[in-house]
Each structure stands twice: as C-alpha cells, then as structure tokens.
PDB file of C-alpha atoms in Angstrom:
ATOM      1  CA  UNK A   1     -11.563  15.912   3.138  1.00  0.00           C
ATOM      2  CA  UNK A   2      -9.137  14.503   0.612  1.00  0.00           C
ATOM      3  CA  UNK A   3     -10.442  11.640  -1.485  1.00  0.00           C
ATOM      4  CA  UNK A   4      -9.030   9.471  -4.264  1.00  0.00           C
ATOM      5  CA  UNK A   5     -11.154   7.660  -6.820  1.00  0.00           C
ATOM      6  CA  UNK A   6      -9.934   5.174  -9.413  1.00  0.00           C
ATOM      7  CA  UNK A   7     -11.706   4.808 -12.741  1.00  0.00           C
ATOM      8  CA  UNK A   8     -11.255   2.818 -15.917  1.00  0.00           C
ATOM      9  CA  UNK A   9     -12.287  -0.375 -17.697  1.00  0.00           C
ATOM     10  CA  UNK A  10     -12.882  -3.412 -15.539  1.00  0.00           C
ATOM     11  CA  UNK A  11     -12.020  -5.811 -18.365  1.00  0.00           C
ATOM     12  CA  UNK A  12      -8.982  -5.697 -20.617  1.00  0.00           C
ATOM     13  CA  UNK A  13      -8.063  -8.062 -23.435  1.00  0.00           C
ATOM     14  CA  UNK A  14      -4.775  -9.966 -23.197  1.00  0.00           C
ATOM     15  CA  UNK A  15      -1.883  -8.169 -24.925  1.00  0.00           C
ATOM     16  CA  UNK A  16      -3.767  -4.852 -24.754  1.00  0.00           C
ATOM     17  CA  UNK A  17      -3.017  -1.826 -22.562  1.00  0.00           C
ATOM     18  CA  UNK A  18      -4.623  -1.335 -19.166  1.00  0.00           C
ATOM     19  CA  UNK A  19      -5.448   2.334 -18.514  1.00  0.00           C
ATOM     20  CA  UNK A  20      -6.611   3.729 -15.190  1.00  0.00           C
ATOM     21  CA  UNK A  21      -7.119   7.220 -13.808  1.00  0.00           C
ATOM     22  CA  UNK A  22      -7.087   8.428 -10.215  1.00  0.00           C
ATOM     23  CA  UNK A  23      -9.070  11.586  -9.488  1.00  0.00           C
ATOM     24  CA  UNK A  24      -8.005  13.583  -6.462  1.00  0.00           C
ATOM     25  CA  UNK A  25     -10.499  15.800  -4.648  1.00  0.00           C
ATOM     26  CA  UNK A  26     -10.001  18.047  -1.657  1.00  0.00           C
ATOM     27  CA  UNK A  27      -6.320  18.696  -2.278  1.00  0.00           C
ATOM     28  CA  UNK A  28      -3.995  19.850  -5.019  1.00  0.00           C
ATOM     29  CA  UNK A  29      -2.277  17.075  -6.886  1.00  0.00           C
ATOM     30  CA  UNK A  30       0.808  19.291  -6.998  1.00  0.00           C
ATOM     31  CA  UNK A  31       1.414  18.983  -3.279  1.00  0.00           C
ATOM     32  CA  UNK A  32       2.307  15.298  -2.993  1.00  0.00           C
ATOM     33  CA  UNK A  33       3.843  12.273  -4.628  1.00  0.00           C
ATOM     34  CA  UNK A  34       1.301   9.711  -5.798  1.00  0.00           C
ATOM     35  CA  UNK A  35       1.485   5.965  -6.334  1.00  0.00           C
ATOM     36  CA  UNK A  36      -0.253   2.961  -7.810  1.00  0.00           C
ATOM     37  CA  UNK A  37      -0.369  -0.347  -5.937  1.00  0.00           C
ATOM     38  CA  UNK A  38      -2.078  -3.548  -6.960  1.00  0.00           C
ATOM     39  CA  UNK A  39      -3.366  -6.664  -5.227  1.00  0.00           C
ATOM     40  CA  UNK A  40      -4.320  -9.927  -6.955  1.00  0.00           C
ATOM     41  CA  UNK A  41      -7.291 -11.650  -5.399  1.00  0.00           C
ATOM     42  CA  UNK A  42      -6.373 -13.268  -2.096  1.00  0.00           C
ATOM     43  CA  UNK A  43      -2.769 -12.117  -2.344  1.00  0.00           C
ATOM     44  CA  UNK A  44      -0.488  -9.389  -1.064  1.00  0.00           C
ATOM     45  CA  UNK A  45       0.287  -5.868  -2.182  1.00  0.00           C
ATOM     46  CA  UNK A  46       2.623  -4.938  -5.033  1.00  0.00           C
ATOM     47  CA  UNK A  47       3.899  -1.395  -5.530  1.00  0.00           C
ATOM     48  CA  UNK A  48       3.772  -0.355  -9.188  1.00  0.00           C
ATOM     49  CA  UNK A  49       5.315   3.106  -9.180  1.00  0.00           C
ATOM     50  CA  UNK A  50       5.116   6.734  -8.107  1.00  0.00           C
ATOM     51  CA  UNK A  51       4.891  10.118  -9.776  1.00  0.00           C
ATOM     52  CA  UNK A  52       5.262  13.786  -8.926  1.00  0.00           C
ATOM     53  CA  UNK A  53       3.721  16.625 -10.875  1.00  0.00           C
ATOM     54  CA  UNK A  54       6.939  17.702 -12.553  1.00  0.00           C
ATOM     55  CA  UNK A  55       6.850  14.345 -14.304  1.00  0.00           C
ATOM     56  CA  UNK A  56       9.281  12.665 -11.984  1.00  0.00           C
ATOM     57  CA  UNK A  57       8.525   8.956 -12.021  1.00  0.00           C
ATOM     58  CA  UNK A  58       9.900   5.838 -10.396  1.00  0.00           C
ATOM     59  CA  UNK A  59       8.674   2.380 -11.335  1.00  0.00           C
ATOM     60  CA  UNK A  60       8.989  -1.081  -9.862  1.00  0.00           C
ATOM     61  CA  UNK A  61      11.759  -2.745 -11.897  1.00  0.00           C
ATOM     62  CA  UNK A  62       9.587  -5.845 -12.246  1.00  0.00           C
ATOM     63  CA  UNK A  63       7.062  -3.824 -14.275  1.00  0.00           C
ATOM     64  CA  UNK A  64       9.177  -0.953 -15.540  1.00  0.00           C
ATOM     65  CA  UNK A  65       9.225  -1.980 -19.187  1.00  0.00           C
ATOM     66  CA  UNK A  66       5.408  -2.033 -19.350  1.00  0.00           C
ATOM     67  CA  UNK A  67       4.358   0.817 -17.061  1.00  0.00           C
ATOM     68  CA  UNK A  68       3.791   4.506 -17.752  1.00  0.00           C
ATOM     69  CA  UNK A  69       2.454   6.991 -15.222  1.00  0.00           C
ATOM     70  CA  UNK A  70       1.410  10.554 -15.975  1.00  0.00           C
ATOM     71  CA  UNK A  71      -0.204  13.549 -14.299  1.00  0.00           C
ATOM     72  CA  UNK A  72      -2.801  15.990 -15.579  1.00  0.00           C
ATOM     73  CA  UNK A  73      -2.671  18.880 -13.142  1.00  0.00           C
ATOM     74  CA  UNK A  74      -5.522  20.796 -14.807  1.00  0.00           C
ATOM     75  CA  UNK A  75      -7.857  17.920 -13.954  1.00  0.00           C
ATOM     76  CA  UNK A  76      -6.207  17.047 -10.634  1.00  0.00           C
ATOM     77  CA  UNK A  77      -5.731  13.502 -11.896  1.00  0.00           C
ATOM     78  CA  UNK A  78      -2.933  11.019 -12.428  1.00  0.00           C
ATOM     79  CA  UNK A  79      -2.943   7.947 -14.613  1.00  0.00           C
ATOM     80  CA  UNK A  80      -1.486   4.489 -15.059  1.00  0.00           C
ATOM     81  CA  UNK A  81      -0.898   2.511 -18.229  1.00  0.00           C
ATOM     82  CA  UNK A  82       0.291  -1.087 -18.257  1.00  0.00           C
ATOM     83  CA  UNK A  83       0.990  -2.475 -21.691  1.00  0.00           C
ATOM     84  CA  UNK A  84       0.967  -6.053 -23.013  1.00  0.00           C
ATOM     85  CA  UNK A  85      -1.182  -7.312 -20.164  1.00  0.00           C
ATOM     86  CA  UNK A  86      -1.665 -10.963 -19.300  1.00  0.00           C
ATOM     87  CA  UNK A  87      -3.838 -12.796 -16.801  1.00  0.00           C
ATOM     88  CA  UNK A  88      -1.113 -12.157 -14.217  1.00  0.00           C
ATOM     89  CA  UNK A  89      -2.056  -8.463 -14.318  1.00  0.00           C
ATOM     90  CA  UNK A  90      -5.561  -9.237 -13.046  1.00  0.00           C
ATOM     91  CA  UNK A  91      -5.828  -7.462  -9.706  1.00  0.00           C
ATOM     92  CA  UNK A  92      -7.447  -4.731  -7.689  1.00  0.00           C
ATOM     93  CA  UNK A  93      -5.564  -1.539  -8.497  1.00  0.00           C
ATOM     94  CA  UNK A  94      -5.292   1.155  -5.842  1.00  0.00           C
ATOM     95  CA  UNK A  95      -4.114   4.712  -6.197  1.00  0.00           C
ATOM     96  CA  UNK A  96      -2.565   6.203  -3.096  1.00  0.00           C
ATOM     97  CA  UNK A  97      -1.012   9.368  -1.735  1.00  0.00           C
ATOM     98  CA  UNK A  98       2.557   9.253  -0.474  1.00  0.00           C
ATOM     99  CA  UNK A  99       2.963  10.669   3.033  1.00  0.00           C
ATOM    100  CA  UNK A 100       4.405  14.132   3.408  1.00  0.00           C
ATOM    101  CA  UNK A 101       6.965  13.678   6.186  1.00  0.00           C
ATOM    102  CA  UNK A 102      10.662  13.863   5.337  1.00  0.00           C
ATOM    103  CA  UNK A 103      11.783  10.699   3.627  1.00  0.00           C
ATOM    104  CA  UNK A 104       8.232   9.490   3.390  1.00  0.00           C
ATOM    105  CA  UNK A 105       7.387   6.695   1.028  1.00  0.00           C
ATOM    106  CA  UNK A 106       4.475   5.232   2.907  1.00  0.00           C
ATOM    107  CA  UNK A 107       0.879   5.665   1.811  1.00  0.00           C
ATOM    108  CA  UNK A 108      -1.391   7.702   4.032  1.00  0.00           C
ATOM    109  CA  UNK A 109      -4.459   7.852   1.834  1.00  0.00           C
ATOM    110  CA  UNK A 110      -5.850   5.245  -0.571  1.00  0.00           C
ATOM    111  CA  UNK A 111      -8.574   5.060  -3.159  1.00  0.00           C
ATOM    112  CA  UNK A 112     -11.203   2.360  -2.774  1.00  0.00           C
ATOM    113  CA  UNK A 113      -9.597   0.271  -5.500  1.00  0.00           C
ATOM    114  CA  UNK A 114     -10.797  -0.943  -8.881  1.00  0.00           C
ATOM    115  CA  UNK A 115     -10.850  -4.539 -10.064  1.00  0.00           C
ATOM    116  CA  UNK A 116      -9.280  -5.050 -13.462  1.00  0.00           C
ATOM    117  CA  UNK A 117      -9.593  -8.442 -15.084  1.00  0.00           C
ATOM    118  CA  UNK A 118      -7.515  -9.507 -18.067  1.00  0.00           C
ATOM    119  CA  UNK A 119      -9.470 -11.949 -20.156  1.00  0.00           C
ATOM    120  CA  UNK A 120     -10.648 -12.552 -23.693  1.00  0.00           C
TER     121      UNK A 120
ATOM    122  CA  UNK B   1      14.790  -6.104  -3.727  1.00  0.00           C
ATOM    123  CA  UNK B   2      14.370  -5.979   0.033  1.00  0.00           C
ATOM    124  CA  UNK B   3      12.280  -8.953   1.140  1.00  0.00           C
ATOM    125  CA  UNK B   4       9.832  -8.469   3.994  1.00  0.00           C
ATOM    126  CA  UNK B   5       8.724 -11.537   5.939  1.00  0.00           C
ATOM    127  CA  UNK B   6       5.867 -11.421   8.407  1.00  0.00           C
ATOM    128  CA  UNK B   7       5.086 -13.936  11.119  1.00  0.00           C
ATOM    129  CA  UNK B   8       2.812 -15.531  11.818  1.00  0.00           C
ATOM    130  CA  UNK B   9       0.821 -15.731   8.596  1.00  0.00           C
ATOM    131  CA  UNK B  10      -2.338 -16.308  10.599  1.00  0.00           C
ATOM    132  CA  UNK B  11      -3.005 -15.425  14.206  1.00  0.00           C
ATOM    133  CA  UNK B  12      -6.030 -16.516  16.214  1.00  0.00           C
ATOM    134  CA  UNK B  13      -6.909 -14.388  19.211  1.00  0.00           C
ATOM    135  CA  UNK B  14      -9.803 -13.229  21.364  1.00  0.00           C
ATOM    136  CA  UNK B  15     -11.234  -9.821  22.137  1.00  0.00           C
ATOM    137  CA  UNK B  16      -9.139  -8.259  24.870  1.00  0.00           C
ATOM    138  CA  UNK B  17      -5.972 -10.188  24.009  1.00  0.00           C
ATOM    139  CA  UNK B  18      -2.610  -8.555  23.480  1.00  0.00           C
ATOM    140  CA  UNK B  19      -1.123  -9.620  20.158  1.00  0.00           C
ATOM    141  CA  UNK B  20       2.164  -9.063  18.409  1.00  0.00           C
ATOM    142  CA  UNK B  21       3.006  -9.405  14.722  1.00  0.00           C
ATOM    143  CA  UNK B  22       6.617  -9.544  13.576  1.00  0.00           C
ATOM    144  CA  UNK B  23       8.115  -8.240  10.343  1.00  0.00           C
ATOM    145  CA  UNK B  24      11.681  -8.999   9.299  1.00  0.00           C
ATOM    146  CA  UNK B  25      13.590  -7.274   6.512  1.00  0.00           C
ATOM    147  CA  UNK B  26      16.232  -9.020   4.402  1.00  0.00           C
ATOM    148  CA  UNK B  27      18.591  -6.087   5.023  1.00  0.00           C
ATOM    149  CA  UNK B  28      18.671  -3.143   7.359  1.00  0.00           C
ATOM    150  CA  UNK B  29      16.001  -0.557   6.641  1.00  0.00           C
ATOM    151  CA  UNK B  30      16.714   1.662   9.652  1.00  0.00           C
ATOM    152  CA  UNK B  31      13.236   2.781  10.751  1.00  0.00           C
ATOM    153  CA  UNK B  32      11.750   3.117   7.290  1.00  0.00           C
ATOM    154  CA  UNK B  33       8.782   0.863   7.998  1.00  0.00           C
ATOM    155  CA  UNK B  34       5.028   1.275   7.895  1.00  0.00           C
ATOM    156  CA  UNK B  35       2.128  -0.904   9.049  1.00  0.00           C
ATOM    157  CA  UNK B  36      -1.304  -1.134   7.449  1.00  0.00           C
ATOM    158  CA  UNK B  37      -4.631  -2.726   8.336  1.00  0.00           C
ATOM    159  CA  UNK B  38      -6.815  -4.106   5.555  1.00  0.00           C
ATOM    160  CA  UNK B  39     -10.356  -5.391   5.894  1.00  0.00           C
ATOM    161  CA  UNK B  40     -12.003  -7.566   3.226  1.00  0.00           C
ATOM    162  CA  UNK B  41     -12.988  -5.614   0.139  1.00  0.00           C
ATOM    163  CA  UNK B  42     -11.397  -2.417   1.431  1.00  0.00           C
ATOM    164  CA  UNK B  43      -8.202  -0.509   0.813  1.00  0.00           C
ATOM    165  CA  UNK B  44      -5.392  -0.750   3.343  1.00  0.00           C
ATOM    166  CA  UNK B  45      -5.280   1.937   6.019  1.00  0.00           C
ATOM    167  CA  UNK B  46      -2.071   3.351   7.428  1.00  0.00           C
ATOM    168  CA  UNK B  47      -1.547   2.615  11.115  1.00  0.00           C
ATOM    169  CA  UNK B  48       2.102   3.397  11.804  1.00  0.00           C
ATOM    170  CA  UNK B  49       5.027   4.918   9.924  1.00  0.00           C
ATOM    171  CA  UNK B  50       8.687   5.409  10.743  1.00  0.00           C
ATOM    172  CA  UNK B  51       8.388   2.097  12.625  1.00  0.00           C
ATOM    173  CA  UNK B  52       6.740   3.604  15.687  1.00  0.00           C
ATOM    174  CA  UNK B  53       4.878   6.835  14.808  1.00  0.00           C
ATOM    175  CA  UNK B  54       1.131   6.434  15.120  1.00  0.00           C
ATOM    176  CA  UNK B  55      -0.843   7.895  12.233  1.00  0.00           C
ATOM    177  CA  UNK B  56      -3.334  10.555  13.255  1.00  0.00           C
ATOM    178  CA  UNK B  57      -6.660   9.074  14.308  1.00  0.00           C
ATOM    179  CA  UNK B  58      -5.317   5.571  14.944  1.00  0.00           C
ATOM    180  CA  UNK B  59      -6.194   4.242  18.418  1.00  0.00           C
ATOM    181  CA  UNK B  60      -3.385   4.170  20.950  1.00  0.00           C
ATOM    182  CA  UNK B  61      -3.806   0.426  21.501  1.00  0.00           C
ATOM    183  CA  UNK B  62      -1.747   0.066  18.316  1.00  0.00           C
ATOM    184  CA  UNK B  63       1.999   0.464  18.695  1.00  0.00           C
ATOM    185  CA  UNK B  64       5.069  -0.283  16.643  1.00  0.00           C
ATOM    186  CA  UNK B  65       8.679  -0.869  17.524  1.00  0.00           C
ATOM    187  CA  UNK B  66      11.969  -2.005  16.082  1.00  0.00           C
ATOM    188  CA  UNK B  67      14.721  -0.848  13.778  1.00  0.00           C
ATOM    189  CA  UNK B  68      17.224  -2.369  11.411  1.00  0.00           C
ATOM    190  CA  UNK B  69      15.772  -5.693  10.327  1.00  0.00           C
ATOM    191  CA  UNK B  70      13.223  -6.652  12.992  1.00  0.00           C
ATOM    192  CA  UNK B  71       9.971  -4.889  13.734  1.00  0.00           C
ATOM    193  CA  UNK B  72       6.805  -5.565  15.683  1.00  0.00           C
ATOM    194  CA  UNK B  73       3.230  -4.347  15.630  1.00  0.00           C
ATOM    195  CA  UNK B  74       1.416  -4.755  18.928  1.00  0.00           C
ATOM    196  CA  UNK B  75      -2.270  -4.399  19.647  1.00  0.00           C
ATOM    197  CA  UNK B  76      -2.615  -4.040  23.389  1.00  0.00           C
ATOM    198  CA  UNK B  77      -6.251  -5.087  23.785  1.00  0.00           C
ATOM    199  CA  UNK B  78      -7.997  -6.491  20.739  1.00  0.00           C
ATOM    200  CA  UNK B  79     -11.309  -4.944  19.779  1.00  0.00           C
ATOM    201  CA  UNK B  80     -13.863  -6.674  17.513  1.00  0.00           C
ATOM    202  CA  UNK B  81     -13.081  -4.399  14.561  1.00  0.00           C
ATOM    203  CA  UNK B  82      -9.344  -5.141  14.786  1.00  0.00           C
ATOM    204  CA  UNK B  83      -9.797  -8.539  13.137  1.00  0.00           C
ATOM    205  CA  UNK B  84      -8.278  -7.920   9.718  1.00  0.00           C
ATOM    206  CA  UNK B  85      -5.114  -8.507   7.712  1.00  0.00           C
ATOM    207  CA  UNK B  86      -2.012  -6.527   8.603  1.00  0.00           C
ATOM    208  CA  UNK B  87       0.852  -5.663   6.253  1.00  0.00           C
ATOM    209  CA  UNK B  88       4.266  -4.199   6.852  1.00  0.00           C
ATOM    210  CA  UNK B  89       5.982  -2.134   4.159  1.00  0.00           C
ATOM    211  CA  UNK B  90       9.572  -0.980   3.827  1.00  0.00           C
ATOM    212  CA  UNK B  91      10.463   2.327   2.262  1.00  0.00           C
ATOM    213  CA  UNK B  92      14.219   2.480   2.561  1.00  0.00           C
ATOM    214  CA  UNK B  93      14.127   3.408  -1.055  1.00  0.00           C
ATOM    215  CA  UNK B  94      11.741   3.451  -3.947  1.00  0.00           C
ATOM    216  CA  UNK B  95      13.771   0.735  -5.605  1.00  0.00           C
ATOM    217  CA  UNK B  96      11.381  -0.859  -5.088  1.00  0.00           C
ATOM    218  CA  UNK B  97       8.979  -0.429  -2.195  1.00  0.00           C
ATOM    219  CA  UNK B  98       8.010  -3.863  -0.884  1.00  0.00           C
ATOM    220  CA  UNK B  99       5.360  -5.262   1.434  1.00  0.00           C
ATOM    221  CA  UNK B 100       5.224  -8.253   3.718  1.00  0.00           C
ATOM    222  CA  UNK B 101       2.949 -11.095   2.703  1.00  0.00           C
ATOM    223  CA  UNK B 102       0.384 -10.176   5.357  1.00  0.00           C
ATOM    224  CA  UNK B 103      -0.795 -11.523   8.696  1.00  0.00           C
ATOM    225  CA  UNK B 104      -4.417 -12.490   9.003  1.00  0.00           C
ATOM    226  CA  UNK B 105      -5.745 -11.832  12.497  1.00  0.00           C
ATOM    227  CA  UNK B 106      -8.802 -13.968  13.125  1.00  0.00           C
ATOM    228  CA  UNK B 107     -11.191 -14.518  15.982  1.00  0.00           C
ATOM    229  CA  UNK B 108     -10.401 -17.564  18.109  1.00  0.00           C
TER     230      UNK B 108
END
C-alpha cells in the first residue's frame, strides 16, 4: 500500500524559509510525478508545483519566485521550500502523487497534510 | 490562469437524495477535469478523473459528465458519509493547475 507522509516544522518565522519533506512508502518515487498543494484554513486548494525524479519541475506562477522543489531518490523523498514567507503562507500543506494515465495531472494519492503556521 | 467556478457553494440535501454539483471553466478544458471529496481535517480523495472516469474503489453512485467548459458531479443516492466538501480541478495544463472554490454538501 502506497503512503505519503509530510514532515517539517509546524511554525516558521516571517521572512524565513518553509521547508517540508514528503516520504513515500510502498512505491518507488521514480515512477511518478509528485506535487505539493496547500489549503489555508477554511479555504480552497492551491497547487504549488510538481516534480519528477530527473529534476523536472513546474511551479505555480503565483509562487514561482519563492518555491523550490527537489527529490532525493535514495531516501524515496521529495521536498518543498518556500522562501520569504508571510502570514499568507499559513496553510495545511499536502504532498500528492500525480495520476499515471496519459495526460494525467490529477492527484490520486495524498498525504494527510501538515499545518504550517507563519508567526513570530 | 483557468478559473474554475462551482455551484452551488453550499447544498443541503437528505440521505437518499440525488444531487448534482456544477463546475464551469473559464475556457475549454476538453475533458481534463477531476473531482475530489474532502472531509473535515482530512486530505481530499480522488473520485473522478477525465471528467467521467470513476477512480478505482469509488462507489458507482458517483458519476461525472461534461466536456469543454461545463461539468457535473452527480451522486445518485446520498449516503450519510457523502456529506463533505467537493472540489473540481482542471488539468488542461500545469500552467497552473487550478481548483474550484468547493461545494459544501450538508445534511438538510
């Protein structure tokens, strides 16, 4: 059974860098595209970006200047960094697997999510 | 960006009812549309992709239809655990992927 688990600090200082990791178990990280999605409390879903193991990335233009995603295949993990955070970056962050059908860019498996608060 | 607009924002219904949620795209997305169910404090779960393909394990009372700019999610006979928030998502391209604002399905 494939599972995703987010980890990282739950509190980040304003202007600092938010760093999260998604650990994948039950499947090779090399076999899919992977994404990060976030959800502020009581609000909708915002796609942050996606990555493939060869380092191919695509980011939401609204966040592109502050976002970096990377993969560590030896650990079967992928990561997210968001720099210069503000209170507007406070949200539950989900990692997710991109579906494997042709042309797929939907998310067929999600982590449980991790709440990250930006506050001093 | 492609804007996705869901209606209604909130829907009140009873167990056994047939309900329909609509999602409209600001431009044609062919059939590149997915639907998700999200319960409080949980991650979204994929219900339907390619507008009408049911994800494995999803009950057949869920169905999706539409193409171009207008799509619907139908639940044929509401069950107690179907009360949740539903999101549509377009994936015409990764530039960027966008979601609808959500439809909260509540018990009447």
